[in-house]
């Protein structure tokens, strides 16, 4: 009976509570009429009452349920009832007196007001490029796209061109056409075979044969591009053979072209990694042979970027060649004889960045498409196809060996092709590549090609009236001949040759086959690439500083050779992945896995270098103990294709040290998150102050929180290029630690509190997340973002997030790893699962569990840049789909005229695009390695991305990206398989809404991110690195905070790298002995100042840097300005003087400590 009494008392209490609330509502709304009560407060109160009514309804149902069970004689029911009532009554008591005590569970979750450090004043001079004129060029690619019809008429023998003719007497004895035949081999460091298999089966014999066959005849030439293969070979060959190779380089029979670690992709790559793989390759080849490459050779990347022209220019190159350009563009340039031009950066009005560029005119780089416009003829001059051979001519006319009887006839045929090709160019010199993929791997192939061609060359020499002189040459031989006959200084613009600015995306090789699929293919590894790029950079910088510290203080304990080896290996793994079949996602599954394993090893090694170097730099005393005993990595990955698992920091009453490392040149204030073993913590900053923290659940399932691990978030302050030490310990009574509150929408289960967290379920209704700087509004129907209000401007931006899919079209030609051939427009993906909302004073987030994506929108209540963006994390899973491409779209109210939008080229510069109706959908997709934005005269919306993906703005106000693609079939470009090895793939984005304070400059062909966007992007891809103390060790004695910089870098200067130079790369003894020299790369960003900034901790110096004031304890003894890959020395700079950096330019220096 007593128990029944309790039940009825409990129910009575519930009813009274509900009535009281209803009365309170009446009272407060009456009060509202007479006094000026904040409507927000009223809304909050109503929301609270609604929630309580809902909860009480549930409670009553629970009680009814238990009572029913009791009447059926359930013995445990009575106890359950007691428990339910006890818990609920206690909670109500707490609600009555919230002011007296702030209990852990029910603490105020309203975001405290955080104030940013204010805006940085940026001089107009700093932003001159955004307002300035376009490059002064003859051809602007953006305008050309507007102009071209993009029709595809059948051109006859030259299918994509026209029947080329030339005047009979154009060339003769006195006006000779010079033909440079360039034997080459194209070696992919991984594609349908792995790097090692290609090396052993093909590349090793190619290079071995090269030495033998070039030595046989001084007139023979050969060239080679990929240092990844070359270094494996060099390590294997004898000293005697190495000397023979050096001789062939010195006498110019053998040329290293580009000399990067790979022939990098140009769409998905980030400029930091492009530069890095160029430094690695160029430093390597120079270190072993003394060679300094001067011509760029890119015959296979799927579209071309002006960023590469810039990198080559600043690396001291004189010329470059490109091949895969849209067939309509090629045809137009061939007609205009503009296939050779000075490639000028969009932002360079005067021409300081001009790079002489040769564009190949035809379909492919193989012999049938390089000797002239008619493949059936040219194929007959690929003597590797001479029977017996594994190659043949698909045009059914086989080659014929050249002999005295046929040489005249055959030479005539060939020079007809040469002359036709030459008539598409302006100079009297024609470039004839002679090679293909992995050619010259058999000795007899060398003989076939070189002997037959030599016979033709000899005949032409004897027959000057034909007006053609031909010889073997390298790429530089060709350019040098052209400079010679046009009377031009090396690398300068030959008279009347055009100047071009813009890019060569999106590539189509035939019909409507646009290569925009590879902008997204294998996105898991595209994401991994950026992660490694950032981690390796942080490791390079930390190691260089630790090494300088060791040298200065004459300490010995840094394991510098071990660390240097880890760095060199990691550089090469990152470099390898920049290959145009690696980061592009166009290799076979097992090759992708080979890359993946290398990326994971490199990532782990780079982290080890960071941990050891940072421990070394922050140690209070000389560094005695090995760090492995002191600090730990923050996360681990079981496998290259698994997601990382954060290491949990075990907290107790003894403080645990956690270091945060900021590798950027500016101080940072931002939210950090670590995983801990207790929900009750106290975090102390470097000054000993307790910081405000938020404990969140660690989810083991959608609706289930772990009771063993938790996440704690707080705002960390870390100095420029420095480290801050935070102490973390378990503390039950910490008023500054708040537990987040969790609400589930459209959950089937009724969820109640779990562990220390207050959880509830609610029926659908629109909701808002709020920080002190912005509000994000969500629709209750789907849980997806609808709009964002920036509190500073009080402007609400529509920003509707939706998910969509494309299918693959029918017919013979379908989407594959390279091609995007959709079956029409995108379909919106409907339906959603559970919506989980976590609110707290530091970070709030919404997670929507949809069928192919776990979608998280996160707001940080931070005074730093992370407080001004809406972060999106999508975990995409399309493994159960076929011919399915999954995208995310953000629809805004921005009126971008003509559907113009800017997307970046390699994270280095912004290129404007226009969505054109005359082009198919897939042609309007562009690469987005870093960001894209749309704007009108008043506002700009930027989408920042942590991984490279395809992007488009198909309708006004919209930006859409493809996040993963699963395709069942090959797309006939040689790969021989579809893309079906999809993973659970993370995608990270940031949305940034900015007001413009001046109208858009309509004529501009490029664009510039704001300082805010640059900084937000840098913070996105270079997160603060967490270095926790190793469990069970005594508290390490480290300094509370450390900065390597006396003066932080100016706002617009990015420390691109600080990279210690390797000892002699082919020495057995000094290979990994670090030099006392490092390459310092500073990039001055190009800004648009028409957009405000906030929350930055830096200054604008208009590009002025004083090295003497820059490094605190690491004053360099010598600084020399160099070319980008550190090969060409410019002038020596006194550390005391200051230098002026130019906007957009990367400045590089050799620094000796
Ligand atoms: Zn290739």
Short mmCIF file of C-alpha atoms and ligand atoms in Angstrom, two decimals, residues 186 188 300 580-581, ligand 1:
data_model
loop_
_atom_site.label_atom_id
_atom_site.label_comp_id
_atom_site.label_asym_id
_atom_site.label_seq_id
_atom_site.Cartn_x
_atom_site.Cartn_y
_atom_site.Cartn_z
CA UNK A 186 56.57 8.04 -70.11
CA UNK A 188 54.03 6.34 -64.35
CA UNK A 300 50.01 13.25 -69.25
CA UNK A 580 48.91 12.05 -62.02
CA UNK A 581 47.56 8.55 -61.37
ZN1 LIG B 1 50.98 8.97 -67.05
#
